[in-house]
Coordinates of C-alpha atoms and ligand atoms in Angstrom, one line a residue:
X188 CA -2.5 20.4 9.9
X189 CA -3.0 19.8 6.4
X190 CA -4.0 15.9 5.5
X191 CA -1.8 15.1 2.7
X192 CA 1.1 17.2 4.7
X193 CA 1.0 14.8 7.4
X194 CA 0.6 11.6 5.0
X195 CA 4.3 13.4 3.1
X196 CA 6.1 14.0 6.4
X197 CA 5.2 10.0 6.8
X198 CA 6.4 8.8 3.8
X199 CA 9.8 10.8 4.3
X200 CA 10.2 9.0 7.5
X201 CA 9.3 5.9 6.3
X202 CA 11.9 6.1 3.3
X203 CA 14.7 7.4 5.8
X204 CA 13.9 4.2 8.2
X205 CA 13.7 2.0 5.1
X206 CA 17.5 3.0 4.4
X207 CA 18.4 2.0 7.7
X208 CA 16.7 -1.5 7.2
X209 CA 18.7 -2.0 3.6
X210 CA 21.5 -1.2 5.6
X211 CA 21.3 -3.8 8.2
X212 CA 20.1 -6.4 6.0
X213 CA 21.6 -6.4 3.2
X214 CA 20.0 -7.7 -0.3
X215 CA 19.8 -11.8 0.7
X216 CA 16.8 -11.9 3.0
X217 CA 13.5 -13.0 2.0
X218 CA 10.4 -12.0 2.9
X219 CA 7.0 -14.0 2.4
X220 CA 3.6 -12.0 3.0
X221 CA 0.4 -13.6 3.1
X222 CA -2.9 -12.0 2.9
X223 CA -6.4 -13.2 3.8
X224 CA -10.1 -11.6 3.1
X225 CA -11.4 -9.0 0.8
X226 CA -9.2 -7.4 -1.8
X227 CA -9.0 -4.0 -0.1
X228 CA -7.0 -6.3 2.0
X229 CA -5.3 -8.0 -0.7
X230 CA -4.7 -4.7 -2.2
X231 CA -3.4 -3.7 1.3
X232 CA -0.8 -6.8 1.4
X233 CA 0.6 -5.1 -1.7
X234 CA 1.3 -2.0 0.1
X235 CA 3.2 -4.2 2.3
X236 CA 5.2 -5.6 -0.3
X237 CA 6.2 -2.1 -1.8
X238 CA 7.3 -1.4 1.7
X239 CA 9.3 -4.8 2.0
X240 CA 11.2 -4.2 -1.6
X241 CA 12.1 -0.7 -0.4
X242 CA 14.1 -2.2 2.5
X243 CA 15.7 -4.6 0.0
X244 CA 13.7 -7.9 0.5
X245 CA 12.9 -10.0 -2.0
X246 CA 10.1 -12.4 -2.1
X247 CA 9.2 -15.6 -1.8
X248 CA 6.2 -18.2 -1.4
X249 CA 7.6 -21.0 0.7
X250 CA 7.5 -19.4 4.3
X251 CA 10.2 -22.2 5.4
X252 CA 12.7 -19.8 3.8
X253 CA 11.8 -16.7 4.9
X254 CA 13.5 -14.5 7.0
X255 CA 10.4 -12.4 7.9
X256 CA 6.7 -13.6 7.3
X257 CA 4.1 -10.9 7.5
X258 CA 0.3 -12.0 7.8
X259 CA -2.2 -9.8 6.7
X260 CA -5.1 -11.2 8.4
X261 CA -8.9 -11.0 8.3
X262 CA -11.4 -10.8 11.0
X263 CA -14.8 -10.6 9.4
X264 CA -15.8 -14.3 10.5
X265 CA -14.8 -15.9 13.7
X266 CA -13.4 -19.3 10.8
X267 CA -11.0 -16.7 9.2
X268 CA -9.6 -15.6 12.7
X269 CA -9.2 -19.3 13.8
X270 CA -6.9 -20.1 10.6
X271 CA -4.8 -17.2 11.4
X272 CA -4.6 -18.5 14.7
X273 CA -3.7 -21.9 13.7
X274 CA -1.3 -20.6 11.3
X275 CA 0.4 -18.8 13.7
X276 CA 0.6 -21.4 15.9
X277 CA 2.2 -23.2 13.4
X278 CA 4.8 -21.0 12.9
X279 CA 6.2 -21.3 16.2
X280 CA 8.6 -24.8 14.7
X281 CA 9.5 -22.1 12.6
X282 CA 11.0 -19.9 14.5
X283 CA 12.6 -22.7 16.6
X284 CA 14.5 -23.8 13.7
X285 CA 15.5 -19.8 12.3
X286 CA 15.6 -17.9 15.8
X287 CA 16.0 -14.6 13.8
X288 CA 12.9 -15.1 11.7
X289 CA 10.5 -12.0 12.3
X290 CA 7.0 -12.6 12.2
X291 CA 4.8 -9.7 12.2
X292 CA 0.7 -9.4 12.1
X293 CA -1.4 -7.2 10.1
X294 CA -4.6 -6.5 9.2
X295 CA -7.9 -6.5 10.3
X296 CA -7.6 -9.0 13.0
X297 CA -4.9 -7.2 14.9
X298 CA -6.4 -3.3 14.9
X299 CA -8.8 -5.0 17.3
X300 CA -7.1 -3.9 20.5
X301 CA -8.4 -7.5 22.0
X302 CA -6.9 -9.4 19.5
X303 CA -3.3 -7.6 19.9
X304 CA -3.5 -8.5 23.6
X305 CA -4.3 -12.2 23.0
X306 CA -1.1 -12.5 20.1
X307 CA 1.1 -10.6 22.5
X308 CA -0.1 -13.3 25.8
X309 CA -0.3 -16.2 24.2
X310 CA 2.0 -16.3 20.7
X311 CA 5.3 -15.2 22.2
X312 CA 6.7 -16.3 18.3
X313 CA 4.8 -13.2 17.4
X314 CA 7.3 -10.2 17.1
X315 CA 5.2 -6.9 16.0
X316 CA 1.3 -6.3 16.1
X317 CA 0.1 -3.5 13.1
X318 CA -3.2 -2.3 12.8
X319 CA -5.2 -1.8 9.2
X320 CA -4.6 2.0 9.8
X321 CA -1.1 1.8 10.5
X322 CA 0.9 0.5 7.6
X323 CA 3.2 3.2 7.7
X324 CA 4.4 2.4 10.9
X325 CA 5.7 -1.3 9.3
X326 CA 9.2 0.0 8.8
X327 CA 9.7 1.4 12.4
X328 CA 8.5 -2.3 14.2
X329 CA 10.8 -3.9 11.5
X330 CA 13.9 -1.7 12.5
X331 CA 13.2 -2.4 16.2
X332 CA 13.3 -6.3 15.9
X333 CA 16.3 -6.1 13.9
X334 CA 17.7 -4.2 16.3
X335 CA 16.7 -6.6 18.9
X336 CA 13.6 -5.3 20.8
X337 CA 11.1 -7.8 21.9
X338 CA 7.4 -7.0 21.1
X339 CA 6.3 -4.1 19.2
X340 CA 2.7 -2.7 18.6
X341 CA 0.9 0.0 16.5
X342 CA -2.9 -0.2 16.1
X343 CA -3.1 3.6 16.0
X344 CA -5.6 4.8 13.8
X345 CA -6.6 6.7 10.2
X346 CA -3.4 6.6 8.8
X347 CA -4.0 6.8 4.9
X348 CA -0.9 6.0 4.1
X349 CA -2.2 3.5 2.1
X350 CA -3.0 5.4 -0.6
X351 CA 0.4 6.6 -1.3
X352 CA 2.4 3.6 -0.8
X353 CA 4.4 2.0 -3.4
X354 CA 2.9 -1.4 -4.3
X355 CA 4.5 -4.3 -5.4
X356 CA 1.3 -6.0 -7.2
X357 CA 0.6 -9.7 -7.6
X358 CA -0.8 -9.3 -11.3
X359 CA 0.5 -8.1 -14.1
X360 CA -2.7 -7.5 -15.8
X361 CA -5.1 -7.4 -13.1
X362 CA -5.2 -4.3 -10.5
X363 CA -7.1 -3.2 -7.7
X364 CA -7.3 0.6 -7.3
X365 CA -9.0 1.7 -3.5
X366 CA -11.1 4.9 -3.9
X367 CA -11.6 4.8 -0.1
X368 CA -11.2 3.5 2.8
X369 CA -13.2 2.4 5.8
X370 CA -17.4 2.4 6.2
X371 CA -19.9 4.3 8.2
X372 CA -22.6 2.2 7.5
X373 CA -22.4 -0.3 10.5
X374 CA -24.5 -3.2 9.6
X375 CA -25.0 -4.2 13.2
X376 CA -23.1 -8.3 12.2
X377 CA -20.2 -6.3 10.6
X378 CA -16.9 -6.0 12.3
X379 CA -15.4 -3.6 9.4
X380 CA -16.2 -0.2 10.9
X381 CA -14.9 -1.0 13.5
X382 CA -11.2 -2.1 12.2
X383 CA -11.4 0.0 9.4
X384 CA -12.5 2.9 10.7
X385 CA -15.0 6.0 9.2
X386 CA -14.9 6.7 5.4
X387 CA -11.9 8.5 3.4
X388 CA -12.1 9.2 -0.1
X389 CA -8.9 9.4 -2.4
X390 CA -9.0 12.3 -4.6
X391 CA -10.8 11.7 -7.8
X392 CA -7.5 13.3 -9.9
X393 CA -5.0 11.0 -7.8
X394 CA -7.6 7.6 -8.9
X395 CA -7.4 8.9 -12.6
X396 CA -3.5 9.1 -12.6
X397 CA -3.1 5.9 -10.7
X398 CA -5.6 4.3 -13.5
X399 CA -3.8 6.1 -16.5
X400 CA -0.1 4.8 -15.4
X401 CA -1.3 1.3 -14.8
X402 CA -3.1 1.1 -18.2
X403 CA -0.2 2.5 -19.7
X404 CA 1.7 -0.2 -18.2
X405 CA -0.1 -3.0 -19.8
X406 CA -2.6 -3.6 -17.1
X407 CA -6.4 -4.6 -18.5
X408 CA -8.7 -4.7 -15.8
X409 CA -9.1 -2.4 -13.0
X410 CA -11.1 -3.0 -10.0
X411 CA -12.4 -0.1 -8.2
X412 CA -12.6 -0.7 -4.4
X413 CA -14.3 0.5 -1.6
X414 CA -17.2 -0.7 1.4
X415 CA -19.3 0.9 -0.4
X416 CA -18.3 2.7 -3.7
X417 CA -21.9 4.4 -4.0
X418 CA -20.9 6.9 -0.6
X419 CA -17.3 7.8 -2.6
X420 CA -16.9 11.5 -2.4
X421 CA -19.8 12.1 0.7
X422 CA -17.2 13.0 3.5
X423 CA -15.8 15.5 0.8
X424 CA -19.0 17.0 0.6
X425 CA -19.3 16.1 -2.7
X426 CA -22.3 13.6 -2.9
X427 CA -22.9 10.9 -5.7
X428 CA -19.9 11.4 -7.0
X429 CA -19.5 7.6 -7.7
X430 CA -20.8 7.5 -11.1
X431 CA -18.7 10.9 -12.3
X432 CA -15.2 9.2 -10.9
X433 CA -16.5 6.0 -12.6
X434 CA -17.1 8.1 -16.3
X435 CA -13.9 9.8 -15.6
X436 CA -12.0 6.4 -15.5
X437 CA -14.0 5.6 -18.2
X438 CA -12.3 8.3 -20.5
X439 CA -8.9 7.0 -20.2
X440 CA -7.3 5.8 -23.4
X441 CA -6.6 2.1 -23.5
X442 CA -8.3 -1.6 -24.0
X443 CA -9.2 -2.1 -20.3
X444 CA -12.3 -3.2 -18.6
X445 CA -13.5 -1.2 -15.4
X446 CA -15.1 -3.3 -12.1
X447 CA -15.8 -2.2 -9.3
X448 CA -17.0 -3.2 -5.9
X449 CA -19.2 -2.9 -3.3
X450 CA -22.0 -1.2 -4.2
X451 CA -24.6 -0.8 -1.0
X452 CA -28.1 -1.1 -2.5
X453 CA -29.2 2.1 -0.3
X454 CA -27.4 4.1 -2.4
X455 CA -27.5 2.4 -5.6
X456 CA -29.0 4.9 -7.8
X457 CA -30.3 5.0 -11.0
X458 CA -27.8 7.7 -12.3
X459 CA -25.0 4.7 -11.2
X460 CA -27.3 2.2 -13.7
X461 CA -27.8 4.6 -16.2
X462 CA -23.4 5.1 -16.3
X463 CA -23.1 1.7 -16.5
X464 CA -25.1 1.0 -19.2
X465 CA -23.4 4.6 -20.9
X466 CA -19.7 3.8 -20.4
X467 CA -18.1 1.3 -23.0
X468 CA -15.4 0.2 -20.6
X469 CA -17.4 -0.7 -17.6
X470 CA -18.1 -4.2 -16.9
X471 CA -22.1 -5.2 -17.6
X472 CA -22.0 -6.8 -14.4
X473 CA -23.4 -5.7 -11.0
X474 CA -22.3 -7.5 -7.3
X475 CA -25.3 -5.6 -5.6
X476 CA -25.1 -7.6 -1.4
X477 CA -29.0 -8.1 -0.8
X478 CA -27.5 -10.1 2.7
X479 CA -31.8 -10.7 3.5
X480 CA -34.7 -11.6 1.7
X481 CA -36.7 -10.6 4.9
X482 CA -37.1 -7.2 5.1
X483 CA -37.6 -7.4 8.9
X484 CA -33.8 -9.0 9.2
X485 CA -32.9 -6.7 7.1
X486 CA -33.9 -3.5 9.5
X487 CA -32.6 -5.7 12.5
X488 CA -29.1 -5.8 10.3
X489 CA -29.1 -1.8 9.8
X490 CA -29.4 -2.1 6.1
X491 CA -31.5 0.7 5.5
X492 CA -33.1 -0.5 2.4
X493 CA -36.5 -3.0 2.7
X494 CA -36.9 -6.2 0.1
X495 CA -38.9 -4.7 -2.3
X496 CA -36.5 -1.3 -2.2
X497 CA -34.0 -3.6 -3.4
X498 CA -36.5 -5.2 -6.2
X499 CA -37.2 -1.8 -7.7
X500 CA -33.3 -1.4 -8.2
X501 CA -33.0 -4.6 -10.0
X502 CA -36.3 -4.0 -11.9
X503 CA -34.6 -0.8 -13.0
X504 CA -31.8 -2.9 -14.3
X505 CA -33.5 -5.4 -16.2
X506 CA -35.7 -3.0 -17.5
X507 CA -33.1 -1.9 -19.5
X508 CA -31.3 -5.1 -20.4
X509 CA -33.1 -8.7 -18.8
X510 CA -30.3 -10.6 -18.9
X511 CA -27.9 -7.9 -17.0
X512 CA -25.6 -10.3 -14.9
X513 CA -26.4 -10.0 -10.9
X514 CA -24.4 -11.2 -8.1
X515 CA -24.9 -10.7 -4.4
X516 CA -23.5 -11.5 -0.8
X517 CA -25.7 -13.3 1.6
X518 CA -25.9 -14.0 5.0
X519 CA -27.8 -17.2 6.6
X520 CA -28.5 -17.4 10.4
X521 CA -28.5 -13.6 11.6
X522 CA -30.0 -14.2 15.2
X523 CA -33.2 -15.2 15.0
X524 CA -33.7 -15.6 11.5
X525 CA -37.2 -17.5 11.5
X526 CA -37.9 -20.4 8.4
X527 CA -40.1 -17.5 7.0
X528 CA -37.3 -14.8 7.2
X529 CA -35.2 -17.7 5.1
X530 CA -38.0 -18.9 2.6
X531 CA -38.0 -14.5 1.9
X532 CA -34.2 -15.1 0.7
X533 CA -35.4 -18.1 -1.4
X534 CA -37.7 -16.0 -3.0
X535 CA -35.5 -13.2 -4.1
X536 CA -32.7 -15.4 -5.5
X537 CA -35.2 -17.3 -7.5
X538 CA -37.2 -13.8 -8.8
X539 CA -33.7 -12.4 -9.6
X540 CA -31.7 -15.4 -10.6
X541 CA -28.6 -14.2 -10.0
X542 CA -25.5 -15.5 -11.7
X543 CA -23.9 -16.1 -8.8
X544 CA -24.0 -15.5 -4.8
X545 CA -21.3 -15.6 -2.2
X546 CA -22.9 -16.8 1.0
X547 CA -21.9 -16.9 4.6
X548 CA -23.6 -18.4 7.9
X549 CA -23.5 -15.8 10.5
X550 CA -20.7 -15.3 12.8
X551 CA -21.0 -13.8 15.9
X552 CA -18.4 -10.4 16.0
X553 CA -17.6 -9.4 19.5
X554 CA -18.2 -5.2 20.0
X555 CA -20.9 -5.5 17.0
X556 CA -24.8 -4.9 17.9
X557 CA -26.1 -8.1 16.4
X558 CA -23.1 -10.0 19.1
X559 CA -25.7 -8.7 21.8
X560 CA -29.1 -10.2 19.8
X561 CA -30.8 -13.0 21.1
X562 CA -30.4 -15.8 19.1
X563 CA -32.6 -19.1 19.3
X564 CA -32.0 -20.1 15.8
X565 CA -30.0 -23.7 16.5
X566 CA -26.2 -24.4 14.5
X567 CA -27.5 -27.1 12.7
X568 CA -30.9 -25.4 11.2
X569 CA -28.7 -22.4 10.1
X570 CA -26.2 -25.2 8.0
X571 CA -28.9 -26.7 6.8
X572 CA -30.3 -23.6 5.2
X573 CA -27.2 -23.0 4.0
X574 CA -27.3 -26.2 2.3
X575 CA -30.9 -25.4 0.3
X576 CA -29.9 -22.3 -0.4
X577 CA -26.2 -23.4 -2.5
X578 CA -28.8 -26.1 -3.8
X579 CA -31.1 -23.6 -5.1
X580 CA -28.4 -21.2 -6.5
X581 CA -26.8 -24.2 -8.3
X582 CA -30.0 -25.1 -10.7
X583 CA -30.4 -21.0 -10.5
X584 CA -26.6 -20.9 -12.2
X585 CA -27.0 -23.8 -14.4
X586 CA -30.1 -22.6 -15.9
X587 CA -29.2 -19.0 -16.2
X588 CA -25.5 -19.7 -18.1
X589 CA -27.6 -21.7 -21.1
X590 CA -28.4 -18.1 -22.0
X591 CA -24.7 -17.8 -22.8
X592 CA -24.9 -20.4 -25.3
X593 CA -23.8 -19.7 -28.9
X594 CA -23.3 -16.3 -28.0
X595 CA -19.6 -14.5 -27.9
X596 CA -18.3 -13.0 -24.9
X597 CA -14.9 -11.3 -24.8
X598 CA -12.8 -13.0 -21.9
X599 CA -9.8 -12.1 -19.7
X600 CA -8.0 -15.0 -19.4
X601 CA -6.0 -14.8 -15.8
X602 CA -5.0 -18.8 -15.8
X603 CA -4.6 -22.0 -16.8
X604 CA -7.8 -24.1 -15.9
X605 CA -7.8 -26.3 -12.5
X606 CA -10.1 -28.5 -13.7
X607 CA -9.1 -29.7 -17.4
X608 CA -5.9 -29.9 -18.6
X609 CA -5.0 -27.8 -21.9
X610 CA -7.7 -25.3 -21.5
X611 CA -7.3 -21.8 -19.9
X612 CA -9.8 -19.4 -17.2
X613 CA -10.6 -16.2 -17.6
X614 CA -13.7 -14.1 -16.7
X615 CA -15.8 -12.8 -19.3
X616 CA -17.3 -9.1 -19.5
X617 CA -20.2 -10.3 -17.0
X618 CA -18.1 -12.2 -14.4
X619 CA -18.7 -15.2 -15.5
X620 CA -15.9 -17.6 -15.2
X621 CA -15.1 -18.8 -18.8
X622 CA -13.0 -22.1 -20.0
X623 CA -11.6 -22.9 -23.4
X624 CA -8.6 -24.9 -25.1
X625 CA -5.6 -22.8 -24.9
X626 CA -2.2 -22.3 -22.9
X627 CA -0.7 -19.8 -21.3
X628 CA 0.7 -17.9 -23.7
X629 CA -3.0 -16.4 -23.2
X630 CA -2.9 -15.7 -19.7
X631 CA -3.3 -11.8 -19.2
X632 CA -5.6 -11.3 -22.7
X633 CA -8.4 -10.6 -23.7
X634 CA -9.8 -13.2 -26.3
X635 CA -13.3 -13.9 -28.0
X636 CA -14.4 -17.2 -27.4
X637 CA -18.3 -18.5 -28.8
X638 CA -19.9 -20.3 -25.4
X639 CA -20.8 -24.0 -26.4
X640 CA -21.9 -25.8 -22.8
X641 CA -23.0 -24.4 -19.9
X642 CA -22.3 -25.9 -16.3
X643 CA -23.5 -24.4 -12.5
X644 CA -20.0 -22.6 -11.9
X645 CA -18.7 -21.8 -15.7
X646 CA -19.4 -21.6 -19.5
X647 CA -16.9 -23.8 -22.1
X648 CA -16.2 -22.6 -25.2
X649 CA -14.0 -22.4 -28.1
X650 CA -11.5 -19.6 -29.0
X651 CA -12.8 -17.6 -32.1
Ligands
SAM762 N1 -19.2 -3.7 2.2 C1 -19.7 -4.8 1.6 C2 -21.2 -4.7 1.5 O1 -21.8 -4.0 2.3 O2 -21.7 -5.4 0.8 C3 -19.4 -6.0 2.3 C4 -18.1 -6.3 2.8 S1 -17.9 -7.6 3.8 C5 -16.3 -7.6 4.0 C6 -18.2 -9.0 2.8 C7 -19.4 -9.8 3.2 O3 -19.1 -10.5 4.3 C8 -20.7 -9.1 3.5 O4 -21.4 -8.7 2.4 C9 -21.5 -10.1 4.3 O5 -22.3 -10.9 3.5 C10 -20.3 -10.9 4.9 N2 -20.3 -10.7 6.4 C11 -19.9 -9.6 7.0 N3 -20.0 -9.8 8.3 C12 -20.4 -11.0 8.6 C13 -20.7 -11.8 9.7 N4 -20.5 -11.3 10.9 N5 -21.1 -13.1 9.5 C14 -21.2 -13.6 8.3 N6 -21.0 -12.9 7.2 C15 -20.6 -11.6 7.3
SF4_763 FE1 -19.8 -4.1 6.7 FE2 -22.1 -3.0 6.1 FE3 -19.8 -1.6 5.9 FE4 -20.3 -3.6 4.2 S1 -21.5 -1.7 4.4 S2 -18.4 -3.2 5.2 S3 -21.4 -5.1 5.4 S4 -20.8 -2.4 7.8
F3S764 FE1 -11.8 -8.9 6.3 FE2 -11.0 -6.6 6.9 FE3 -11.7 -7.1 4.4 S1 -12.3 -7.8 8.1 S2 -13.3 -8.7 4.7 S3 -10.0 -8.0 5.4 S4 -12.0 -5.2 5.5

């Protein structure tokens, strides 16, 4: 049966149950949703939303007074499981207090059959179980609890429903547009194959219309998302297709800035760097996950691309502009990970000097290869490379902003700063996070602002 006919047929029912809901409930109740991880996720907990408001709940952000809470949880690290845990834990006084509050889990945590078992024995608070792949089936588990039934659980599988669900978005300026869903790459300490399944591209036409109506609505920066952005279009047959959706966006009338992310450095091609560098609108910034500096972790994590692979990408790149802002993802501790493995990852972040990385100490992922590796590398060597490598990255990003000063950059100012009062955030073209004297009257544009000082984590500057 036809794909999209089966994703229509959905969203009927799921319109026709969401009556029933607004029926029962009324227009009073509140909902609160909480999402944790990447911003597929995020984008995900959105969906949610759009599902919530079409059964006539309205939001809120103090869980105390909601009438159903919704966690959208993460499982990539065994830390982000444990806070879900505790927070659902927590939310047993909750529900001792409001005996009709519904509490439902989402996400990536629960499509792992495991996990669902373990909420269900041991977090009786816990009303319905949904899988990543299942969001359609949100409205039905809602229906039975308010109906009285005791646990409900769906962690069925590929159900892109996803891409035609209504979202209620938490930005007025800022969205996140999914191009696809799940991964095939299986990096062998990566738990999101597994829970998100194999890869689905959206139909380049239905991106460009989604991008077209949010621009017209006012919104100035879209972030293209996906596991890996570079294989968009493959299981349509239609490989490398990344850099003609990204041109395609690129044509749409408006003042809007174009991101997108991740970008797997196997498949990062020089057609993709040559689009970048050709299409006014798309951000002159790359987040290109090295992970390794050791090429021999970096064939025991399936990566499928060596160290100096990944070099002659960012040569490429610099070739045609040196200061081209770079950020990556990094993992420390992969089993076995010897001090010469680690001083490899020094290496590379001091050759590229990236403007900023996002690094993680490996955590173990039970059903993933690397969860079966040996590992003799002891807890407290692997934190301690963790802490020389934010030490290194720190003079890295303090040297590397000077470059920005006395120069202009065009910032999108999304709040008011946390750190100084009367001056506002915002992230200029390169991802760099930008502050300057201002209030929120600015929040949401874009503004030209000449960079004056330079710190590890930002630029200051005035507003031209
Ligand atoms: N698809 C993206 C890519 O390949 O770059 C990554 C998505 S993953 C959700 C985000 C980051 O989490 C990864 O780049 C990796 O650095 C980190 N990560 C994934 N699994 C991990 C694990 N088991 N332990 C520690 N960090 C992990
Ligand atoms: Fe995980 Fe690798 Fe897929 Fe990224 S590309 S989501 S790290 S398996
Ligand atoms: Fe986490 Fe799932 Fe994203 S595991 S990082 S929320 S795809």
């Amino acid at each position: 049966m036809c794909y999209n006919y089966i994703v229509t047929i959905k969203l009927r029912r799921c319109i026709d149950i969401l009556s029933k809901i607004r029926n029962i409930i009324g227009d009073s109740k509140l909902a609160y949703v909480r999402s944790f991880g990447c911003q597929l996720n995020i984008s995900d907990g959105e969906k949610i939303k759009g599902l919530l408001k079409n059964a006539g709940y309205r939001f809120t952000d103090d869980e105390t007074k909601a009438d159903l809470i919704i966690l959208n949880t993460c499982a990539v690290r065994e830390n982000a499981e444990d806070r879900v845990f505790g927070i659902v834990g927590s939310m047993k006084k909750l529900k001792e207090v409001k005996p009709s509050l519904i509490i439902g889990i989402a996400g990536c945590m629960t499509a792992q059959s495991h996990i669902a078992e373990k909420i269900k024995k041991s977090y009786p608070q816990v009303d319905f179980v949904v899988g990543t792949s299942a969001l359609s089936s949100i409205p039905k588990l809602l229906l039975d609890c308010l109906n009285g039934q005791k646990f409900g659980v769906d962690i069925s599988e590929y159900d892109d429903f996803s891409a035609v669900a209504e979202q209620v978005r938490d930005s007025s300026f800022k969205a996140s547009v999914p191009i696809m869903f799940g991964c095939n790459n299986f990096c062998t300490y990566c738990i999101v194959p597994y829970v998100r399944g194999r890869e689905r591209s959206r139909k380049a036409d239905d991106i460009v219309a989604e991008v077209k109506g949010l621009v017209q609505n006012g919104y100035k920066e879209i972030m293209l998302l996906g596991q890996n952005v570079n294989s968009y279009g493959n299981d349509s047959g239609e490989a490398n297709s990344f850099p003609k959706l990204l041109r395609a966006v690129n044509d749409i009338d408006g003042d809007f800035i174009i991101r997108f992310m991740s970008s797997h450095p196997k498949d990062a091609s020089e057609e993709l760097i040559d689009t970048i560098f050709e299409c006014d609108k798309v951000a002159k910034h790359l987040h290109l996950p090295l992970q390794s500096g050791s090429s021999d972790v970096l064939q025991r994590m399936n990566r499928r691309y060596t160290a100096e692979k990944y070099l002659e990408i960012v040569d490429y790149i610099r070739s045609k502009d040196p200061a081209f802002s770079l950020t990556t993802d990094l993992i420390v501790g992969f089993p076995n990970e010897t001090d010469d493995d680690f001083q490899a990852t020094l290496d590379i972040i001091k050759r590229v000097k990236y403007d900023n990385i996002y690094s993680f100490i490996y955590s173990k992922r039970t059903g993933t290869k690397a969860a079966e590796m040996p590992d003799f590398t002891p807890d407290e060597v692997k934190s301690q490379r963790m802490r020389k490598l934010l030490e290194v990255q720190r003079e890295i990003s303090s040297e590397n902003y000077r470059r920005f000063i006395g120069k202009k950059m065009r910032v999108l100012v999304d709040d008011i700063s946390k750190k100084r009062e009367g001056y506002v955030s915002g992230k200029s073209n390169e991802f760099i996070i930008v502050e300057f004297e201002g209030d929120k009257s600015l929040i949401g544009q874009f503004v030209d602002v000449e960079i004056t000082d330079a710190m590890n984590w930002a630029v200051m500057g005035r507003k031209i």
